[in-house]
Amino acid sequence: MKFIPHDYQKYAIEYIKNNPIAAVLLDMGLGKTVITLTAISNLLHDSFEVRKILIIAPLRVAKTTWGDEIQKWEHLHSLRYSVAVGTEKERLDALHTPADIYIINRENIQWLIEKSDVPFDFDMLVIDELSSFKNHQSKRFRSLLKVRPRVRRMVGLTGTPTTNGLMDLWAQFRLLDMGQRLGKFIGKYRAAYFRPDKMNGQIVFSYKPLPGAENRIYEAISDITISMRAADHLKMPALISTQYPVQMNRSERLKYDALCKELVLSLPDGEITASNAAVLSGKLSQMANGAIYTDDGETVRIHDRKLDALEDIIESMNGRPLLVAYWFRHDFERISQRLHALHIPFARLDTEDSIRRWNSGNLPVALIHPASAGHGLNLQSGGSAMVWFGLTWSLELYQQTVARLWRQGQTSGTVVVQHIVTENTVDERILAALQKKDCTQAALIEAVKADIFFNNSGRNDQ
């Protein structure tokens, strides 16, 4: 695919190229990955300023997102990359593979530096989700700080670096500039910009910024920091639509293909049958989402790919509100279980109280069913980001659900809508139909026929 950058993307690319230390604060959906990779490509192949790059990212982002972006865009195809995740042997093999870019998950950065015996000779370091290094007492922070002087170029990417307040900034910028702007020691940073707030005797539980401290801090870091808020850089009002692809493994794919081909699937927990194209489309959508109802009404788990993706998206929001659209009842049940396990507060928007809590900003995650997202339901005060966990063929329901956030009164001016899409499934065909505004019964039948044809023609899945 050909990359035609927006003006703000051009600016961010040049900023990274021209600044050896760059903190790039990008809203979700603005293309931070392709921006950074484009700058890296230029530094590698045009100005020859770097030769070996390390990218640190959340696990699933490290495994797929960066590599997918390199493969997606034509101008990045010359970049050689190696993904160092998995077992220790797999990581070592990846690190010894000749490449321009090495991608590792943040949980293994301490292992890379202290235990792998691989020389830390990277001349450029990119930290995706810089805010995950906000804890100056964490092992990952301390390990990375040891080798920071060896790195000539640093890029920190995040959407919200101060989710817990200005105190979060110190560790992040300590890594970026080695303490030049906010000081080398957290104690001096506290003394310069904060005063004790909640205390018990001499024990301080929290700190409050001094008058004018926020402006002084921002001024101190302004020469290496750009904030790319969607509302600042896109024509208003704007709607940004993106995809978050996930993949089924071979055994999960075989179950999907079996139902697609035979219209009957036998599982240990029950049998699933599809009597016509519409029923089959619904069954395939369920499997793409990760679970399916048996003929007896029981729920059978197929995979957790979308749940994992949703967890990544929620983390990238850094506490900002996220509206999650689901379609099947088992979607809601499985999402609820995952959010409970992560101790993330949430509610289903089906009562006046839950809607009030959302619009008041008291819900980091809210779940909504498109059929309940009726005309006139105002949710724009609660947030500006939405993710579709499961898609619907109904263009009307889709558009009216998006319109709960993308409407007048949306203070951010920009709404970002992400779609979690299971690759090579009916998900892709539903989304394409929505984008083409062709969601008729004929389109549904053609999509299912295409999947059946593809399956019977042979599918080479690894």
Coordinates of C-alpha atoms in Angstrom, one line a residue:
M1 CA 0.0 0.0 0.0
K2 CA 1.2 3.5 -0.8
F3 CA 1.7 5.8 2.1
I4 CA 0.4 9.3 1.6
P5 CA 1.1 11.1 4.9
H6 CA -1.1 13.8 6.4
D7 CA 0.6 17.1 7.2
Y8 CA 0.8 16.3 10.9
Q9 CA 2.4 12.9 10.0
K10 CA 5.0 14.7 7.8
Y11 CA 5.8 17.0 10.7
A12 CA 6.2 14.1 13.1
I13 CA 8.5 12.2 10.7
E14 CA 10.7 15.3 10.3
Y15 CA 10.7 15.9 14.0
I16 CA 12.0 12.4 14.8
K17 CA 14.6 12.7 12.1
N18 CA 15.9 16.1 13.2
N19 CA 15.9 15.5 17.0
P20 CA 18.2 12.8 18.4
I21 CA 15.9 12.7 21.5
A22 CA 12.1 12.9 20.7
A23 CA 9.1 12.4 22.9
V24 CA 6.2 12.1 20.5
L25 CA 2.8 12.1 22.3
L26 CA 0.4 10.7 19.7
D27 CA -3.3 10.1 20.2
M28 CA -4.6 6.6 19.3
G29 CA -5.3 6.2 15.6
L30 CA -2.9 8.9 14.3
G31 CA -0.4 6.4 12.9
K32 CA 2.5 6.4 15.4
T33 CA 3.9 3.2 14.0
V34 CA 4.1 4.2 10.4
I35 CA 5.4 7.7 11.4
T36 CA 8.3 6.2 13.4
L37 CA 9.1 3.5 10.8
T38 CA 9.2 6.1 8.0
A39 CA 11.7 8.2 10.1
I40 CA 13.8 5.1 10.8
S41 CA 13.8 4.2 7.1
N42 CA 15.1 7.7 6.2
L43 CA 17.7 7.6 8.9
L44 CA 18.9 4.2 7.8
H45 CA 18.9 4.5 4.0
D46 CA 19.0 8.3 3.2
S47 CA 21.2 10.0 5.8
F48 CA 22.9 6.8 7.2
E49 CA 22.7 8.1 10.7
V50 CA 21.7 4.8 12.3
R51 CA 22.5 1.2 11.6
K52 CA 20.8 -0.9 14.3
I53 CA 17.5 -0.1 16.0
L54 CA 15.8 -1.6 19.0
I55 CA 12.0 -1.2 19.5
I56 CA 10.5 -2.0 22.9
A57 CA 6.7 -2.6 22.9
P58 CA 3.9 -4.4 24.7
L59 CA 4.1 -8.1 24.0
R60 CA 1.3 -8.5 21.4
V61 CA 2.3 -5.2 19.8
A62 CA 5.8 -6.4 19.5
K63 CA 4.8 -9.7 18.0
T64 CA 2.6 -8.4 15.3
T65 CA 1.9 -4.7 14.9
W66 CA 5.4 -3.4 14.0
G67 CA 6.1 -6.2 11.6
D68 CA 2.6 -5.9 10.0
E69 CA 3.2 -2.2 9.4
I70 CA 6.5 -2.8 7.7
Q71 CA 4.8 -5.3 5.4
K72 CA 1.8 -3.1 4.8
W73 CA 3.5 0.0 3.4
E74 CA 5.5 -0.1 0.1
H75 CA 8.1 2.4 1.2
L76 CA 9.0 0.2 4.2
H77 CA 9.6 -3.1 2.4
S78 CA 13.3 -2.6 2.4
L79 CA 13.5 -2.6 6.2
R80 CA 14.8 -5.9 7.7
Y81 CA 13.3 -6.7 11.0
S82 CA 13.5 -9.5 13.6
V83 CA 11.0 -10.1 16.4
A84 CA 12.6 -11.3 19.6
V85 CA 9.7 -12.8 21.6
G86 CA 8.8 -16.3 22.7
T87 CA 11.1 -18.8 24.4
E88 CA 14.7 -17.9 25.3
K89 CA 16.0 -19.8 22.3
E90 CA 13.5 -18.1 20.0
R91 CA 14.6 -14.7 21.3
L92 CA 18.3 -15.5 21.0
D93 CA 17.8 -16.8 17.4
A94 CA 16.0 -13.5 16.5
L95 CA 18.6 -11.3 18.1
H96 CA 21.4 -13.1 16.2
T97 CA 19.5 -12.8 12.9
P98 CA 20.9 -10.0 10.7
A99 CA 18.4 -7.2 10.6
D100 CA 18.0 -3.4 10.8
I101 CA 15.3 -3.4 13.4
Y102 CA 15.0 -5.7 16.4
I103 CA 11.6 -5.8 18.2
I104 CA 11.3 -7.0 21.8
N105 CA 8.6 -7.0 24.4
R106 CA 9.1 -4.8 27.4
E107 CA 9.0 -7.8 29.9
N108 CA 12.2 -9.1 28.3
I109 CA 14.3 -5.9 28.3
Q110 CA 15.9 -6.8 31.6
W111 CA 16.8 -10.3 30.3
L112 CA 18.2 -8.7 27.1
I113 CA 20.5 -6.4 29.0
E114 CA 21.5 -8.5 32.0
K115 CA 21.2 -12.2 31.0
S116 CA 21.2 -12.7 27.2
D117 CA 24.9 -12.1 26.6
V118 CA 23.9 -10.3 23.5
P119 CA 25.9 -7.0 23.1
F120 CA 23.7 -4.0 23.6
D121 CA 25.1 -2.1 20.6
F122 CA 21.9 -0.4 19.3
D123 CA 22.4 3.2 18.2
M124 CA 18.7 4.0 18.2
L125 CA 16.0 3.0 20.7
V126 CA 12.2 3.3 20.3
I127 CA 10.0 2.8 23.3
D128 CA 6.4 2.2 22.2
E129 CA 4.1 3.1 25.2
L130 CA 6.8 5.1 27.0
S131 CA 4.4 5.5 29.9
S132 CA 5.0 1.9 30.8
F133 CA 8.4 3.1 32.1
K134 CA 7.0 5.7 34.4
N135 CA 7.9 3.7 37.5
H136 CA 11.5 4.6 38.4
Q137 CA 11.7 1.6 40.8
S138 CA 10.8 -1.0 38.3
K139 CA 13.4 -3.5 37.1
R140 CA 12.8 -2.6 33.4
F141 CA 13.5 1.0 34.1
R142 CA 16.7 0.4 36.1
S143 CA 18.0 -2.1 33.5
L144 CA 17.4 0.3 30.6
L145 CA 18.9 3.2 32.5
K146 CA 22.2 1.3 32.7
V147 CA 22.7 1.1 29.0
R148 CA 21.0 4.3 28.0
P149 CA 24.4 6.2 27.5
R150 CA 25.2 3.8 24.7
V151 CA 22.2 4.9 22.6
R152 CA 22.6 7.9 20.4
R153 CA 19.0 8.3 19.3
M154 CA 15.9 7.9 21.5
V155 CA 12.2 8.0 20.6
G156 CA 9.4 7.7 23.2
L157 CA 5.9 7.1 21.9
T158 CA 2.8 7.4 24.1
G159 CA -0.7 8.9 24.1
T160 CA -1.0 10.0 27.7
P161 CA 2.3 10.2 29.6
T162 CA 0.7 11.6 32.8
T163 CA -2.2 9.3 33.6
N164 CA -1.4 9.5 37.4
G165 CA -0.2 13.1 37.3
L166 CA 3.0 15.0 36.6
M167 CA 5.1 12.7 38.8
D168 CA 4.9 10.1 36.0
L169 CA 7.0 12.3 33.7
W170 CA 10.3 12.1 35.6
A171 CA 11.2 8.5 34.9
Q172 CA 10.1 8.7 31.3
F173 CA 12.3 11.8 30.6
R174 CA 15.1 10.4 32.7
L175 CA 15.4 7.6 30.1
L176 CA 15.0 10.0 27.2
D177 CA 17.5 12.7 28.1
M178 CA 19.4 11.1 31.0
G179 CA 18.2 13.7 33.4
Q180 CA 19.1 16.9 31.5
R181 CA 15.7 18.5 31.8
L182 CA 13.9 17.2 34.8
G183 CA 17.0 16.2 36.8
K184 CA 18.8 13.0 37.5
F185 CA 17.2 12.3 40.8
I186 CA 13.5 11.9 41.7
G187 CA 14.0 13.7 45.0
K188 CA 15.2 16.9 43.4
Y189 CA 12.3 16.7 40.9
R190 CA 9.9 16.5 43.7
A191 CA 11.5 19.3 45.6
A192 CA 11.5 21.6 42.5
Y193 CA 8.0 21.1 41.3
F194 CA 5.8 19.5 44.2
R195 CA 4.9 19.8 47.8
P196 CA 3.6 17.1 50.1
D197 CA -0.1 16.6 50.0
K198 CA -1.5 13.6 52.0
M199 CA 0.8 12.8 55.0
N200 CA 0.9 10.8 58.2
G201 CA 3.5 12.4 60.3
Q202 CA 6.7 12.4 58.3
I203 CA 5.4 9.8 55.8
V204 CA 4.2 11.4 52.5
F205 CA 1.6 9.5 50.6
S206 CA 1.1 11.9 47.7
Y207 CA 2.4 15.1 46.3
K208 CA 0.7 18.2 44.8
P209 CA 2.2 20.4 42.1
L210 CA 3.4 23.8 43.2
P211 CA 1.7 26.8 41.7
G212 CA 3.0 27.1 38.1
A213 CA 4.8 23.8 38.2
E214 CA 2.9 22.3 35.3
N215 CA 3.9 25.1 33.0
R216 CA 7.5 25.0 34.2
I217 CA 7.7 21.3 33.6
Y218 CA 6.2 21.6 30.1
E219 CA 8.6 24.4 29.3
A220 CA 11.5 22.3 30.5
I221 CA 10.7 19.4 28.2
S222 CA 9.3 21.4 25.3
D223 CA 12.4 21.3 23.1
I224 CA 12.3 17.5 22.7
T225 CA 8.5 17.0 22.9
I226 CA 5.6 17.3 20.5
S227 CA 2.0 16.6 21.3
M228 CA 0.0 15.2 18.4
R229 CA -3.5 15.5 19.6
A230 CA -6.0 14.4 16.9
A231 CA -8.1 17.5 17.6
D232 CA -5.1 19.7 16.9
H233 CA -4.0 18.2 13.6
L234 CA -7.1 17.0 11.8
K235 CA -9.8 19.0 10.2
M236 CA -12.8 19.2 12.5
P237 CA -15.0 17.3 12.9
A238 CA -13.1 14.2 12.0
L239 CA -13.7 10.5 12.2
I240 CA -10.7 8.1 12.2
S241 CA -11.4 4.5 11.4
T242 CA -8.8 1.9 11.9
Q243 CA -8.4 -1.9 12.1
Y244 CA -6.7 -4.1 14.7
P245 CA -6.1 -7.4 13.0
V246 CA -5.8 -10.7 14.9
Q247 CA -5.2 -14.2 13.7
M248 CA -6.5 -17.6 14.6
N249 CA -3.9 -20.4 15.0
R250 CA -4.1 -23.6 12.9
S251 CA -6.4 -25.6 15.1
E252 CA -8.8 -22.7 15.5
R253 CA -8.7 -22.1 11.7
L254 CA -9.5 -25.8 11.1
K255 CA -12.7 -25.5 13.2
Y256 CA -13.7 -22.3 11.3
D257 CA -13.1 -23.9 7.9
A258 CA -14.9 -27.1 8.9
L259 CA -18.1 -25.2 9.7
C260 CA -17.7 -23.1 6.6
K261 CA -17.3 -26.1 4.4
E262 CA -19.7 -28.6 5.9
L263 CA -22.3 -26.3 7.6
V264 CA -22.0 -28.8 10.6
L265 CA -19.3 -28.7 13.2
S266 CA -18.9 -31.3 15.9
L267 CA -17.1 -30.2 19.1
P268 CA -16.6 -32.0 22.4
D269 CA -19.2 -29.7 24.0
G270 CA -21.8 -30.0 21.4
E271 CA -22.8 -29.8 17.7
I272 CA -23.2 -26.6 15.7
T273 CA -25.3 -26.6 12.5
A274 CA -26.1 -23.8 10.0
S275 CA -29.2 -24.2 7.9
N276 CA -28.7 -21.3 5.5
A277 CA -26.4 -18.5 4.5
A278 CA -27.7 -16.0 7.1
V279 CA -27.3 -18.6 9.9
L280 CA -23.9 -19.6 8.7
S281 CA -22.8 -15.9 8.6
G282 CA -23.8 -15.5 12.2
K283 CA -22.0 -18.7 13.3
L284 CA -18.8 -17.7 11.5
S285 CA -19.0 -14.2 13.1
Q286 CA -19.3 -15.9 16.5
M287 CA -16.2 -18.0 15.8
A288 CA -14.3 -15.0 14.6
N289 CA -15.1 -13.3 17.9
G290 CA -13.9 -16.3 19.9
A291 CA -16.9 -18.4 21.0
I292 CA -19.9 -20.0 19.5
Y293 CA -23.3 -21.3 20.7
T294 CA -24.0 -25.0 20.3
D295 CA -27.4 -26.2 19.0
D296 CA -28.3 -26.7 22.7
G297 CA -27.5 -23.1 23.5
E298 CA -24.2 -23.8 25.4
T299 CA -21.2 -21.5 24.7
V300 CA -18.0 -23.1 23.4
R301 CA -14.8 -21.1 23.6
I302 CA -12.8 -21.1 20.3
H303 CA -10.0 -18.5 21.0
D304 CA -9.1 -15.4 23.0
R305 CA -7.5 -13.4 20.2
K306 CA -10.0 -10.5 20.3
L307 CA -9.9 -10.4 24.1
D308 CA -6.1 -10.0 24.0
A309 CA -6.4 -7.3 21.4
L310 CA -9.0 -5.5 23.5
E311 CA -6.7 -5.7 26.5
D312 CA -3.9 -4.1 24.5
I313 CA -6.2 -1.3 23.3
I314 CA -7.4 -0.6 26.8
E315 CA -3.8 -0.4 28.0
S316 CA -2.9 2.0 25.2
M317 CA -5.7 4.3 26.3
N318 CA -3.9 4.8 29.6
G319 CA -7.1 5.4 31.5
R320 CA -8.9 7.4 28.9
P321 CA -12.5 6.2 28.4
L322 CA -13.2 3.6 25.8
L323 CA -16.6 2.5 24.5
V324 CA -16.7 -1.1 23.4
A325 CA -19.4 -2.3 21.0
Y326 CA -20.2 -6.1 21.2
W327 CA -22.8 -8.2 19.3
F328 CA -23.3 -11.6 20.9
R329 CA -24.2 -12.3 24.5
H330 CA -21.2 -14.5 25.0
D331 CA -19.0 -11.5 23.8
F332 CA -20.3 -9.5 26.7
E333 CA -19.8 -12.4 29.1
R334 CA -16.3 -13.1 28.0
I335 CA -15.3 -9.4 27.9
S336 CA -16.8 -8.9 31.4
Q337 CA -14.7 -11.8 32.7
R338 CA -11.5 -10.4 31.3
L339 CA -12.2 -6.9 32.7
H340 CA -12.9 -8.4 36.1
A341 CA -9.7 -10.3 36.0
L342 CA -7.8 -7.1 35.1
H343 CA -9.6 -5.1 37.8
I344 CA -10.8 -2.6 35.3
P345 CA -14.1 -0.8 36.3
F346 CA -16.7 -1.0 33.6
A347 CA -20.5 -1.1 33.0
R348 CA -23.0 -2.0 30.3
L349 CA -24.7 1.2 29.1
D350 CA -28.3 0.0 29.5
T351 CA -29.5 2.2 32.4
E352 CA -29.8 5.9 33.1
D353 CA -27.3 5.5 35.9
S354 CA -24.7 3.8 33.8
I355 CA -25.0 6.4 31.0
R356 CA -24.7 9.2 33.6
R357 CA -21.5 7.6 35.0
W358 CA -20.1 7.3 31.5
N359 CA -20.9 10.9 30.6
S360 CA -19.4 12.1 33.9
G361 CA -16.1 10.4 33.0
N362 CA -16.4 7.8 35.8
L363 CA -16.1 4.7 33.6
P364 CA -12.8 3.8 31.9
V365 CA -14.6 1.2 29.9
A366 CA -18.3 1.0 28.9
L367 CA -19.9 -1.8 26.9
I368 CA -22.8 -1.2 24.5
H369 CA -24.9 -3.3 22.2
P370 CA -25.7 -1.6 18.9
A371 CA -29.4 -2.4 19.2
S372 CA -29.5 -0.4 22.4
A373 CA -27.6 2.6 20.9
G374 CA -30.7 4.3 19.8
H375 CA -31.1 7.6 18.1
G376 CA -30.7 10.5 20.5
L377 CA -28.6 8.6 23.0
N378 CA -25.8 11.1 23.9
L379 CA -22.6 9.6 25.0
Q380 CA -20.1 12.1 23.6
S381 CA -19.4 13.7 26.9
G382 CA -17.9 10.5 28.2
G383 CA -15.2 9.9 25.6
S384 CA -14.1 9.9 22.0
A385 CA -12.8 6.4 21.4
M386 CA -14.7 3.3 20.4
V387 CA -13.7 -0.2 19.6
W388 CA -15.9 -2.8 17.8
F389 CA -15.3 -6.2 19.4
G390 CA -17.8 -7.8 17.1
L391 CA -19.3 -6.4 13.9
T392 CA -22.9 -6.2 12.7
W393 CA -24.2 -6.4 9.1
S394 CA -26.7 -3.7 9.9
L395 CA -25.4 -0.4 8.4
E396 CA -28.0 1.5 10.3
L397 CA -27.1 0.0 13.7
Y398 CA -23.4 0.5 12.9
Q399 CA -23.8 4.1 11.9
Q400 CA -26.0 5.0 14.8
T401 CA -23.7 3.4 17.3
V402 CA -20.7 5.4 16.0
A403 CA -22.9 8.5 16.1
R404 CA -23.2 8.2 19.8
L405 CA -19.7 9.6 20.0
W406 CA -19.3 11.2 16.6
R407 CA -21.8 14.0 17.0
Q408 CA -22.1 17.7 17.9
G409 CA -21.0 18.4 21.4
Q410 CA -18.0 16.0 21.1
T411 CA -15.5 18.2 22.9
S412 CA -12.4 16.5 21.5
G413 CA -13.5 17.2 18.0
T414 CA -12.2 13.8 16.8
V415 CA -13.6 10.3 17.3
V416 CA -11.4 7.3 16.8
V417 CA -13.2 4.0 15.9
Q418 CA -11.1 0.8 15.9
H419 CA -12.3 -2.5 14.6
I420 CA -10.9 -5.8 16.0
V421 CA -10.9 -8.0 12.9
T422 CA -10.0 -11.7 12.7
E423 CA -8.1 -12.1 9.5
N424 CA -9.4 -14.3 6.6
T425 CA -12.9 -14.5 8.2
V426 CA -16.3 -13.1 7.6
D427 CA -15.2 -10.1 9.7
E428 CA -13.2 -8.7 6.8
R429 CA -16.2 -9.1 4.5
I430 CA -18.6 -7.4 6.9
L431 CA -16.3 -4.5 7.5
A432 CA -15.8 -4.1 3.7
A433 CA -19.5 -4.1 3.2
L434 CA -20.0 -1.5 5.9
Q435 CA -17.3 0.7 4.4
K436 CA -19.0 0.4 1.0
K437 CA -22.4 0.9 2.6
D438 CA -23.6 -2.3 1.0
C439 CA -25.1 -4.3 3.8
T440 CA -27.9 -6.0 2.1
Q441 CA -28.9 -9.6 2.4
A442 CA -27.3 -10.1 -1.1
A443 CA -24.0 -8.9 0.2
L444 CA -24.2 -11.2 3.2
I445 CA -24.9 -14.2 1.0
E446 CA -22.1 -13.3 -1.4
A447 CA -19.7 -13.0 1.5
V448 CA -20.5 -16.5 2.8
K449 CA -20.3 -17.9 -0.7
A450 CA -16.9 -16.4 -1.1
D451 CA -15.7 -17.9 2.2
I452 CA -17.0 -21.3 1.1
F453 CA -15.4 -21.1 -2.3
F454 CA -12.1 -20.0 -0.7
N455 CA -12.3 -22.9 1.8
N456 CA -13.0 -25.5 -0.9
S457 CA -10.3 -24.1 -3.2
G458 CA -7.7 -24.8 -0.5
R459 CA -6.3 -22.6 2.2
N460 CA -2.7 -22.7 3.2
D461 CA -2.6 -21.7 6.9
Q462 CA 0.4 -22.2 9.1

